[in-house]
Amino acid sequence: MSLDQAGPAAPPAPGPATRTAGRRGAGAVGRRRNGGRSGRRWTPWLFLAPALLLFLYFKFIPMVSALTMSFQEVQPYLGNTWVGTENYTTVLQSSGFREAAWHTVVLAAGQTAGSMALGLALALLMEGQSRRLGFVRSAAFLPVVVPIAVVAELWRIMYHPTEDGMLNSLLGLVGFGPSGFINDPDTSMASIMLTGIWRGAPYDMMIFLAGLTGVDRGLYEAAKVDGASRWQRIRYVTVPGLRSVFSILFILAAIRGLRVFTEVFLLTNGGPDGSTEVVMTLIYKLGLEQNRLGVGAAGAVLLFVATLILTVVVQLLRRRESK
Amino acid sequence: MRRSRWIGAGFLASALVLTSCTSGPAGVDAKQDPHATLELWTRTKPGGPGEQGTLRLAQAFEKATGHKVKITAIFDDFETKLQQRAAQKKLPDIVMNDVTQLGAMHSQGLLREIDLSKIKNSKDLIGQGLDSGKSVQGKQYALPYSAQASALLIRKDWRQKLKLDAPRTWDDFAAMAKAFTTQDPDGDGKQNTAGLAAPLSTKRGYASWYFSNFLWAAGGDFITESGKGTYRPAMTSKASVEAMRWFRDLGCKDKSVQPGSVTMDTPPTNETFEAGKTGMFVVGPYLLPRFDETLGKDTYEVVPMPKGPKDATVLAEGGSVYLMAGSENRAGQDAFVDFAISAQGQKVGMEGDTGFVVQLPVNKTVNISQVRPDPRWKTYAEVYLASGRYAPSIPNWTPVRQATADTVNALMADCGLDLQAKLGELDKQLAGILKEQGIAAS
């Protein structure tokens, strides 16, 4: 940006002066002020630069690279060759991908709804100022901080499909027969979903707890005075007060659900009989196990687009609601 | 356009330039330096006994030839990391990896052809081992340094308690599996044991890998060669269907396969045998040191697999030495592979109780009984020679293994599925894979 361009933004020189002198004076002030302003303009970028460079190198370049790869047959040593939209056709025409996409949507919806419902219930139960509650909240939050590999191994043990398995012995106490859980195509998806809800709910609980502090206590008291029941207070005071929390959590949980990988990979690897195959496990198999990186990249781009659309739609809905 | 937008556009353009730089054509032959240190990658756990064994082999090689070797042990995502080096056009000089990786690495141009006239010890290689290093066109692109084949591990105490003989036929096998499942062989008063340990997860294609021992013994096949390096799907052949039906009945009718097998890969399956939950396990010799430690040598025995409807063919596997393209020390590469398959190299590779890199020798002048007096190793060596069969060297075996694993897993997980229809679907899928790889029979 030149000084002349900066001129109009500078105030006119005060006092009686010739036109030339005035312009010169304005230029001097403009130069001084512009110098200061441009310094201020660059300062945040300088602070952001390290993070941006890291993002560029480890996030944006790989993303562009994946986009490029999705149009190529990837052969790193021989040189990649352009194949146009062939990889996308392969992915979209594969029945495996369509099934995996459906499983992903079901799992994402189930885990999102389950985690939010359980998270809200836990938050309502653990809301308050008591010191003991802090300990209970930390304990409830443990599933989030435990590594997912450990979580998967714990649930694998709990899901042991014989009568002496941990969950099956509980089922036996109430008269139900042993379930195959992750080993039965009919129950595997629900089992993975349950593990996801167990892990995701405490995270949602913490966000809800933070949101609950912003709900006006006076509204509860007014509702109570008006004779509202506990359920009515939750429905007409708490839930509307948490609207923005709900939408943020929904986006976070839905993205988490669409990108589900580790628990499925560790517990079932998409089996049995492909009943828990999700897009991410399929991409992993195509790209890294079968060395078809171009096809895998096309699947990843499609998943990215789906996630982006979901996020934008939710944001638009939020904006419309706030208007 | 505002300056910030120009900056953004600049970043994006730089990213595109940088990413496009990674996809140029392969480099030409590197300038040769016979004194250059050889970079060797081996697929084993870093810091584990496998790495120690490879270091011993490398030290013996350095002493014998004067070439220097730098070892890198990688276990997780080995192939991905190799692809990253391929993208940088800076491959390691030597890779020691599974024999089944030949097709994938060769088809991507990562390997250089081996001139057998320069590898004097290649004349001593066991024939099927030598063949395992040939590409689909019959050219030598790898040499094996270690072999293994599957044999049957049986809980000896259980077998003796139930007064059973080691199985000689598939009927004996099924009967023993059923007896171990229903007759309380561990004597705890509960029916909490299973006859057969089987990793039937789809992970890395384990279900297919395990089932191949039964499929081939029945005379069936995943894909069958139709001449001139072409293949056709074979999972709907009579023998393949019968093999699948028989194997499925072990799980679905007799309930003789361990519960949860369809989501188990090898570690949890190994644990069922160690924990006394399963009585038979078809597996290679690499687990003997582990089971000797956890179960005790006398608790279990090793016998050849019983004869199936056709013969006693079992899966043969192992590790190969791959000489990577673009090396600046091809003489050193040749010297290493020559040493690895020599009698001296094989013996060094077999040293140690746990950290041996050579399971069964591939050099026919090496007598395993002299290096390892344990008769169980001799059993494995005899099985490998008499009945071992490698997976075919097609451009990419992994999709075939993955597709067949998915189907075996499905049929074992859901006993209500129509077997014939499912195998028909698999054959269609295999036909597509073969076509994609350019080796489908017309």
Coordinates of C-alpha atoms in Angstrom, one line a residue, chain B residues 19-378:
Chain B
T19 CA 2.6 -30.9 -3.7
S20 CA 3.1 -31.2 -7.5
C21 CA 6.9 -31.5 -6.9
T22 CA 6.3 -34.8 -5.2
S23 CA 4.8 -36.6 -8.2
G24 CA 7.6 -36.5 -10.8
P25 CA 8.9 -39.5 -12.7
A26 CA 11.2 -42.0 -11.0
G27 CA 14.9 -41.0 -10.9
V28 CA 17.5 -42.6 -13.2
D29 CA 20.2 -44.9 -11.9
A30 CA 22.2 -43.4 -9.1
K31 CA 25.9 -42.9 -9.3
Q32 CA 27.6 -46.0 -7.8
D33 CA 29.7 -45.9 -4.6
P34 CA 30.7 -49.4 -3.5
H35 CA 31.7 -48.0 -0.1
A36 CA 28.4 -46.3 0.7
T37 CA 26.7 -47.5 3.9
L38 CA 23.7 -49.7 3.1
E39 CA 20.4 -48.5 4.7
L40 CA 18.3 -51.6 5.7
W41 CA 14.7 -51.4 6.8
T42 CA 13.3 -54.5 8.5
R43 CA 9.6 -55.0 9.5
T44 CA 10.0 -55.8 13.2
K45 CA 9.3 -54.0 16.5
P46 CA 12.0 -51.4 17.2
G47 CA 14.0 -52.4 20.3
G48 CA 12.6 -55.9 20.2
P49 CA 14.4 -59.2 19.8
G50 CA 13.8 -59.2 16.0
E51 CA 15.9 -56.0 15.7
Q52 CA 18.6 -57.6 17.8
G53 CA 18.6 -60.6 15.5
T54 CA 18.9 -58.4 12.4
L55 CA 21.8 -56.4 14.1
R56 CA 23.6 -59.7 14.6
L57 CA 23.1 -60.7 11.0
A58 CA 24.3 -57.2 9.8
Q59 CA 27.4 -57.4 12.1
A60 CA 28.3 -60.8 10.7
F61 CA 27.8 -59.5 7.2
E62 CA 30.0 -56.4 7.8
K63 CA 32.7 -58.7 9.2
A64 CA 32.6 -61.0 6.2
T65 CA 32.4 -58.4 3.5
G66 CA 33.5 -55.1 4.8
H67 CA 30.3 -53.4 3.7
K68 CA 28.6 -51.1 6.3
V69 CA 24.9 -51.5 7.1
K70 CA 22.6 -49.2 9.1
I71 CA 19.5 -50.9 10.4
T72 CA 16.1 -49.3 10.9
A73 CA 13.4 -51.4 12.5
I74 CA 9.8 -50.4 11.8
F75 CA 6.7 -52.3 12.6
D76 CA 3.6 -50.1 12.5
D77 CA 2.7 -48.7 9.1
F78 CA 5.8 -50.1 7.5
E79 CA 4.4 -49.9 4.0
T80 CA 3.1 -46.4 4.5
K81 CA 6.6 -45.2 5.6
L82 CA 8.1 -46.9 2.6
Q83 CA 5.7 -45.1 0.3
Q84 CA 6.8 -41.8 1.9
R85 CA 10.4 -42.5 1.2
A86 CA 9.4 -43.5 -2.4
A87 CA 7.7 -40.1 -2.8
Q88 CA 11.0 -38.5 -1.8
K89 CA 12.9 -40.8 -4.3
K90 CA 15.1 -41.9 -1.5
L91 CA 14.4 -45.5 -0.8
P92 CA 16.4 -47.6 1.6
D93 CA 18.9 -49.8 -0.1
I94 CA 17.5 -53.1 1.3
V95 CA 14.2 -54.0 2.8
M96 CA 13.5 -57.2 4.7
N97 CA 9.7 -57.8 4.7
D98 CA 7.0 -60.3 4.2
V99 CA 7.2 -62.4 1.0
T100 CA 3.7 -61.4 0.0
Q101 CA 4.8 -57.8 -0.5
L102 CA 6.6 -58.7 -3.7
G103 CA 3.8 -57.9 -6.1
A104 CA 2.9 -54.6 -4.6
M105 CA 6.5 -53.3 -4.4
H106 CA 7.4 -54.6 -7.9
S107 CA 4.4 -53.1 -9.6
Q108 CA 5.2 -49.7 -8.1
G109 CA 8.8 -49.9 -9.5
L110 CA 10.4 -50.0 -6.1
L111 CA 12.5 -53.0 -6.7
R112 CA 15.4 -53.8 -9.0
E113 CA 15.8 -57.1 -10.7
I114 CA 18.2 -59.6 -9.1
D115 CA 20.8 -61.1 -11.4
L116 CA 21.2 -64.6 -10.0
S117 CA 24.6 -65.1 -11.7
K118 CA 25.9 -62.5 -9.2
I119 CA 24.4 -64.3 -6.2
K120 CA 26.5 -67.4 -5.9
N121 CA 24.6 -68.9 -3.0
S122 CA 21.3 -68.8 -4.9
K123 CA 22.1 -72.3 -6.3
D124 CA 21.6 -73.6 -2.7
L125 CA 18.1 -72.1 -2.3
I126 CA 15.1 -74.4 -1.9
G127 CA 13.2 -74.4 -5.1
Q128 CA 9.9 -73.1 -3.8
G129 CA 11.7 -70.4 -1.8
L130 CA 13.4 -69.2 -5.0
D131 CA 10.1 -69.2 -6.9
S132 CA 8.5 -67.1 -4.1
G133 CA 10.8 -64.2 -5.2
K134 CA 9.7 -64.2 -8.8
S135 CA 7.3 -61.7 -10.3
V136 CA 4.2 -62.7 -12.3
Q137 CA 6.4 -62.4 -15.4
G138 CA 8.9 -64.9 -13.9
K139 CA 11.7 -62.4 -13.2
Q140 CA 13.6 -62.6 -9.9
Y141 CA 12.8 -59.5 -7.7
A142 CA 13.4 -60.9 -4.2
L143 CA 15.2 -63.7 -2.4
P144 CA 13.8 -65.3 0.7
Y145 CA 15.9 -65.3 3.9
S146 CA 13.5 -67.1 6.1
A147 CA 10.6 -69.5 5.7
Q148 CA 7.7 -70.8 7.7
A149 CA 4.7 -73.0 7.2
S150 CA 1.7 -73.9 9.3
A151 CA 1.5 -76.9 11.5
L152 CA -1.0 -78.0 14.2
L153 CA -0.4 -77.2 17.8
I154 CA -2.4 -79.4 20.2
R155 CA -2.9 -79.3 24.0
K156 CA -1.1 -82.6 24.8
D157 CA -2.6 -82.9 28.3
W158 CA -6.1 -82.5 26.9
R159 CA -5.6 -85.0 24.2
Q160 CA -4.2 -87.6 26.6
K161 CA -7.0 -86.9 29.1
L162 CA -9.7 -87.6 26.5
K163 CA -7.6 -90.6 25.2
L164 CA -7.5 -89.3 21.6
D165 CA -4.8 -89.8 19.0
A166 CA -3.3 -86.9 17.0
P167 CA -5.6 -86.4 14.0
R168 CA -4.6 -87.8 10.7
T169 CA -7.7 -86.9 8.7
W170 CA -10.1 -84.0 8.6
D171 CA -12.7 -86.2 10.3
D172 CA -10.3 -86.8 13.2
F173 CA -9.6 -83.1 13.3
A174 CA -13.3 -82.2 13.6
A175 CA -13.9 -84.9 16.2
M176 CA -11.0 -83.7 18.3
A177 CA -12.2 -80.1 18.1
K178 CA -15.7 -81.2 19.1
A179 CA -14.3 -83.3 22.0
F180 CA -12.2 -80.4 23.3
T181 CA -15.3 -78.2 23.2
T182 CA -17.8 -80.6 24.8
Q183 CA -15.9 -83.0 27.1
D184 CA -14.4 -80.6 29.6
P185 CA -10.8 -81.3 28.8
D186 CA -9.5 -79.0 31.4
G187 CA -11.5 -80.7 34.1
D188 CA -13.0 -77.6 35.8
G189 CA -16.5 -78.9 35.5
K190 CA -17.6 -76.2 33.0
Q191 CA -18.1 -76.2 29.3
N192 CA -15.8 -73.2 28.8
T193 CA -13.3 -74.5 26.3
A194 CA -13.3 -74.6 22.5
G195 CA -11.5 -76.9 20.1
L196 CA -9.9 -74.6 17.6
A197 CA -8.3 -71.2 18.0
A198 CA -8.8 -69.2 14.8
P199 CA -8.1 -65.5 14.1
L200 CA -11.0 -64.7 11.8
S201 CA -11.1 -61.0 11.9
T202 CA -10.9 -59.1 8.6
K203 CA -7.9 -57.1 9.9
R204 CA -4.9 -57.5 7.5
G205 CA -6.9 -60.4 5.9
Y206 CA -6.4 -62.8 8.8
A207 CA -9.6 -64.8 8.1
S208 CA -8.3 -65.6 4.6
W209 CA -4.8 -66.2 5.8
Y210 CA -6.1 -68.8 8.3
F211 CA -8.6 -70.4 6.0
S212 CA -6.0 -71.0 3.2
N213 CA -4.6 -73.9 5.2
F214 CA -8.0 -75.7 4.8
L215 CA -8.9 -74.4 1.3
W216 CA -5.7 -75.7 -0.3
A217 CA -5.8 -79.0 1.5
A218 CA -9.2 -79.6 0.0
G219 CA -7.9 -78.8 -3.5
G220 CA -9.7 -75.4 -3.7
D221 CA -8.2 -72.1 -4.5
F222 CA -8.8 -68.3 -4.1
I223 CA -7.7 -67.7 -7.7
T224 CA -6.2 -70.2 -10.1
E225 CA -3.6 -69.7 -12.8
S226 CA -4.9 -70.0 -16.4
G227 CA -1.6 -69.8 -18.2
K228 CA 0.6 -66.9 -19.4
G229 CA 0.5 -65.2 -16.1
T230 CA -3.3 -64.8 -16.1
Y231 CA -5.7 -65.9 -13.3
R232 CA -9.4 -66.6 -12.8
P233 CA -11.5 -66.6 -9.6
A234 CA -11.9 -70.1 -8.1
M235 CA -14.0 -69.7 -4.9
T236 CA -17.0 -71.3 -6.5
S237 CA -15.2 -74.4 -7.6
K238 CA -16.6 -77.6 -6.0
A239 CA -13.5 -78.1 -3.9
S240 CA -13.5 -74.5 -2.6
V241 CA -17.2 -74.7 -1.8
E242 CA -16.8 -77.9 0.1
A243 CA -13.8 -76.6 2.0
M244 CA -15.7 -73.5 3.1
R245 CA -18.7 -75.6 4.1
W246 CA -16.6 -77.9 6.2
F247 CA -14.8 -75.1 7.9
R248 CA -18.0 -73.2 8.5
D249 CA -19.6 -76.3 10.1
L250 CA -16.7 -76.3 12.7
G251 CA -18.0 -72.9 13.9
C252 CA -21.7 -73.0 13.0
K253 CA -22.7 -76.6 13.7
D254 CA -20.1 -78.0 16.1
K255 CA -19.4 -74.6 17.8
S256 CA -15.7 -75.8 18.0
V257 CA -14.2 -72.4 17.1
Q258 CA -13.5 -70.0 20.0
P259 CA -16.3 -67.6 20.7
G260 CA -15.5 -64.1 19.3
S261 CA -13.2 -65.4 16.6
V262 CA -14.8 -63.2 14.0
T263 CA -13.5 -60.0 15.6
M264 CA -10.2 -61.5 16.8
D265 CA -6.8 -60.9 15.1
T266 CA -3.7 -62.8 16.2
P267 CA -2.9 -61.4 19.7
P268 CA -6.2 -62.2 21.4
T269 CA -6.3 -65.6 19.5
N270 CA -2.9 -66.4 20.8
E271 CA -4.1 -65.6 24.3
T272 CA -7.0 -68.1 24.1
F273 CA -4.5 -70.9 23.5
E274 CA -2.2 -69.6 26.2
A275 CA -5.1 -69.2 28.7
G276 CA -6.3 -72.8 28.2
K277 CA -9.5 -71.7 26.4
T278 CA -8.7 -73.4 23.1
G279 CA -7.0 -76.8 22.4
M280 CA -5.8 -76.6 18.8
F281 CA -4.2 -73.9 16.8
V282 CA -2.9 -73.9 13.2
V283 CA 0.1 -71.6 13.2
G284 CA 3.7 -71.0 12.1
P285 CA 6.7 -71.8 14.3
Y286 CA 7.3 -68.2 15.4
L287 CA 5.0 -68.7 18.4
L288 CA 6.9 -71.6 19.8
P289 CA 9.2 -69.5 22.0
R290 CA 6.2 -67.5 23.4
F291 CA 4.1 -70.6 24.1
D292 CA 7.1 -72.4 25.6
E293 CA 7.3 -69.6 28.1
T294 CA 3.6 -69.2 28.9
L295 CA 2.4 -72.8 28.6
G296 CA 5.5 -74.9 29.1
K297 CA 7.1 -77.1 26.5
D298 CA 5.4 -80.3 27.6
T299 CA 1.9 -78.9 27.7
Y300 CA 1.4 -78.8 23.9
E301 CA 2.8 -80.7 20.9
V302 CA 3.4 -79.9 17.2
V303 CA 2.1 -82.2 14.5
P304 CA 1.7 -81.8 10.8
M305 CA -1.8 -80.8 9.6
P306 CA -4.0 -83.8 8.9
K307 CA -4.6 -84.7 5.3
G308 CA -7.6 -83.0 3.7
P309 CA -9.8 -84.2 0.8
K310 CA -6.8 -83.6 -1.5
D311 CA -3.6 -83.5 0.5
A312 CA -2.0 -81.8 3.4
T313 CA -1.1 -78.5 1.7
V314 CA -0.5 -75.6 4.2
L315 CA 0.3 -72.0 3.8
A316 CA 4.0 -71.2 3.5
E317 CA 5.2 -67.7 4.2
G318 CA 8.3 -66.0 5.3
G319 CA 10.5 -63.0 4.8
S320 CA 12.3 -61.9 1.7
V321 CA 15.3 -59.6 1.0
Y322 CA 14.2 -56.9 -1.4
L323 CA 16.9 -54.9 -3.3
M324 CA 15.4 -51.4 -3.7
A325 CA 15.7 -49.3 -6.8
G326 CA 17.9 -46.2 -7.0
S327 CA 20.6 -47.6 -4.7
E328 CA 24.1 -46.1 -5.0
N329 CA 25.6 -49.4 -3.8
R330 CA 24.3 -52.2 -5.9
A331 CA 27.4 -54.3 -5.2
G332 CA 26.7 -54.0 -1.5
Q333 CA 23.0 -54.9 -2.1
D334 CA 24.1 -58.1 -3.9
A335 CA 26.6 -58.9 -1.3
F336 CA 24.0 -58.6 1.5
V337 CA 21.4 -60.8 -0.1
D338 CA 24.1 -63.4 -1.0
F339 CA 25.2 -63.4 2.7
A340 CA 21.7 -63.6 4.0
I341 CA 20.9 -66.8 2.0
S342 CA 24.4 -68.4 2.6
A343 CA 24.8 -71.2 5.0
Q344 CA 26.7 -68.9 7.3
G345 CA 24.1 -66.1 7.1
Q346 CA 21.3 -68.6 7.7
K347 CA 23.0 -70.0 10.8
V348 CA 23.7 -66.5 12.2
G349 CA 20.0 -65.7 11.5
M350 CA 18.9 -68.8 13.5
E351 CA 20.9 -68.0 16.6
G352 CA 19.2 -67.1 19.9
D353 CA 16.1 -68.4 21.7
T354 CA 13.8 -65.6 20.8
G355 CA 15.5 -63.1 18.6
F356 CA 16.1 -65.2 15.5
V357 CA 15.4 -63.7 12.2
V358 CA 15.4 -67.0 10.3
Q359 CA 12.5 -69.3 11.3
L360 CA 13.2 -72.2 8.9
P361 CA 16.3 -72.1 6.7
V362 CA 15.9 -71.6 2.9
N363 CA 19.3 -72.9 2.1
K364 CA 19.2 -76.6 1.5
T365 CA 22.7 -77.2 2.8
V366 CA 21.6 -76.1 6.3
N367 CA 20.3 -78.9 8.5
I368 CA 17.9 -77.4 11.1
S369 CA 18.4 -80.3 13.5
Q370 CA 22.1 -79.3 13.8
V371 CA 21.3 -75.7 14.6
R372 CA 18.1 -76.3 16.7
P373 CA 18.0 -79.9 18.1
D374 CA 14.4 -79.5 19.1
P375 CA 12.4 -82.0 17.1
R376 CA 9.4 -79.7 16.8
W377 CA 11.5 -77.4 14.5
K378 CA 12.3 -80.4 12.4

